Amino acid sequence: MASAIVLLVLCLPLVTLGYLGFCLASPWGVCRCAPGGKNRTCRACHGTGMRPRLGWQLYVYFRRLHRDGNH
């Protein structure tokens, strides 16, 4: 059990950094609002078929939080 926890602790930063790099390289994902992703009433994509990834949304939130706190 202890070896599984150690392995998880060692792999978690690699997975996190990989996802952050993926979000920086490709911040937009396909929306699941409808087949084809073109639902005009979708609140996530506003009918474009593309929505920001969760990691990108968190990055923008923390960037704004930092910017607003420094001004």
PDB file of C-alpha atoms in Angstrom:
ATOM      1  CA  MET A   1       0.000   0.000   0.000  1.00  0.00           C
ATOM      2  CA  ALA A   2       2.804   2.384   0.842  1.00  0.00           C
ATOM      3  CA  SER A   3       4.495   1.800  -2.512  1.00  0.00           C
ATOM      4  CA  ALA A   4       1.252   2.675  -4.331  1.00  0.00           C
ATOM      5  CA  ILE A   5       1.025   5.951  -2.417  1.00  0.00           C
ATOM      6  CA  VAL A   6       4.659   6.786  -3.189  1.00  0.00           C
ATOM      7  CA  LEU A   7       4.090   6.024  -6.866  1.00  0.00           C
ATOM      8  CA  LEU A   8       0.998   8.250  -6.885  1.00  0.00           C
ATOM      9  CA  VAL A   9       2.880  11.106  -5.212  1.00  0.00           C
ATOM     10  CA  LEU A  10       5.687  10.818  -7.765  1.00  0.00           C
ATOM     11  CA  CYS A  11       3.379  10.632 -10.801  1.00  0.00           C
ATOM     12  CA  LEU A  12       0.906  13.345  -9.802  1.00  0.00           C
ATOM     13  CA  PRO A  13       3.235  16.312 -10.549  1.00  0.00           C
ATOM     14  CA  LEU A  14       4.108  14.846 -13.954  1.00  0.00           C
ATOM     15  CA  VAL A  15       0.466  14.390 -14.901  1.00  0.00           C
ATOM     16  CA  THR A  16      -0.383  17.896 -13.638  1.00  0.00           C
ATOM     17  CA  LEU A  17       2.436  19.554 -15.567  1.00  0.00           C
ATOM     18  CA  GLY A  18       1.526  17.575 -18.670  1.00  0.00           C
ATOM     19  CA  TYR A  19      -2.093  18.735 -18.482  1.00  0.00           C
ATOM     20  CA  LEU A  20      -1.031  22.347 -17.921  1.00  0.00           C
ATOM     21  CA  GLY A  21       1.223  22.172 -20.965  1.00  0.00           C
ATOM     22  CA  PHE A  22      -1.608  20.655 -22.976  1.00  0.00           C
ATOM     23  CA  CYS A  23      -3.971  23.463 -21.907  1.00  0.00           C
ATOM     24  CA  LEU A  24      -1.419  26.117 -22.849  1.00  0.00           C
ATOM     25  CA  ALA A  25      -0.838  24.520 -26.247  1.00  0.00           C
ATOM     26  CA  SER A  26      -4.532  23.876 -26.979  1.00  0.00           C
ATOM     27  CA  PRO A  27      -6.839  25.890 -24.688  1.00  0.00           C
ATOM     28  CA  TRP A  28     -10.048  25.103 -26.605  1.00  0.00           C
ATOM     29  CA  GLY A  29     -11.881  21.775 -26.650  1.00  0.00           C
ATOM     30  CA  VAL A  30     -14.901  20.479 -28.526  1.00  0.00           C
ATOM     31  CA  CYS A  31     -18.184  21.169 -26.758  1.00  0.00           C
ATOM     32  CA  ARG A  32     -20.486  18.250 -26.026  1.00  0.00           C
ATOM     33  CA  CYS A  33     -23.696  20.270 -26.340  1.00  0.00           C
ATOM     34  CA  ALA A  34     -25.098  18.407 -29.356  1.00  0.00           C
ATOM     35  CA  PRO A  35     -23.994  16.017 -32.078  1.00  0.00           C
ATOM     36  CA  GLY A  36     -21.717  18.156 -34.181  1.00  0.00           C
ATOM     37  CA  GLY A  37     -21.392  20.740 -31.389  1.00  0.00           C
ATOM     38  CA  LYS A  38     -23.447  23.509 -32.971  1.00  0.00           C
ATOM     39  CA  ASN A  39     -26.264  24.234 -30.520  1.00  0.00           C
ATOM     40  CA  ARG A  40     -27.007  27.980 -30.589  1.00  0.00           C
ATOM     41  CA  THR A  41     -28.446  27.992 -27.063  1.00  0.00           C
ATOM     42  CA  CYS A  42     -25.481  26.274 -25.387  1.00  0.00           C
ATOM     43  CA  ARG A  43     -24.146  28.327 -22.469  1.00  0.00           C
ATOM     44  CA  ALA A  44     -20.722  26.697 -22.574  1.00  0.00           C
ATOM     45  CA  CYS A  45     -19.818  27.444 -26.194  1.00  0.00           C
ATOM     46  CA  HIS A  46     -22.420  30.036 -27.270  1.00  0.00           C
ATOM     47  CA  GLY A  47     -23.029  28.093 -30.465  1.00  0.00           C
ATOM     48  CA  THR A  48     -19.417  27.977 -31.655  1.00  0.00           C
ATOM     49  CA  GLY A  49     -18.867  24.291 -30.899  1.00  0.00           C
ATOM     50  CA  MET A  50     -15.653  25.074 -28.984  1.00  0.00           C
ATOM     51  CA  ARG A  51     -15.384  25.628 -25.234  1.00  0.00           C
ATOM     52  CA  PRO A  52     -12.414  26.548 -23.028  1.00  0.00           C
ATOM     53  CA  ARG A  53     -10.848  23.629 -21.181  1.00  0.00           C
ATOM     54  CA  LEU A  54     -11.106  23.529 -17.382  1.00  0.00           C
ATOM     55  CA  GLY A  55      -7.354  23.984 -16.982  1.00  0.00           C
ATOM     56  CA  TRP A  56      -7.444  27.084 -19.194  1.00  0.00           C
ATOM     57  CA  GLN A  57     -10.381  28.497 -17.219  1.00  0.00           C
ATOM     58  CA  LEU A  58      -8.432  28.036 -13.975  1.00  0.00           C
ATOM     59  CA  TYR A  59      -5.329  29.633 -15.500  1.00  0.00           C
ATOM     60  CA  VAL A  60      -7.311  32.701 -16.611  1.00  0.00           C
ATOM     61  CA  TYR A  61      -9.050  32.946 -13.223  1.00  0.00           C
ATOM     62  CA  PHE A  62      -5.803  32.889 -11.243  1.00  0.00           C
ATOM     63  CA  ARG A  63      -4.097  35.255 -13.702  1.00  0.00           C
ATOM     64  CA  ARG A  64      -6.924  37.785 -13.243  1.00  0.00           C
ATOM     65  CA  LEU A  65      -6.890  37.282  -9.487  1.00  0.00           C
ATOM     66  CA  HIS A  66      -3.152  38.003  -9.393  1.00  0.00           C
ATOM     67  CA  ARG A  67      -3.479  41.002 -11.733  1.00  0.00           C
ATOM     68  CA  ASP A  68      -6.354  42.521  -9.766  1.00  0.00           C
ATOM     69  CA  GLY A  69      -4.520  42.029  -6.488  1.00  0.00           C
ATOM     70  CA  ASN A  70      -1.404  43.835  -7.730  1.00  0.00           C
ATOM     71  CA  HIS A  71      -3.157  46.966  -9.007  1.00  0.00           C
TER      72      HIS A  71
END
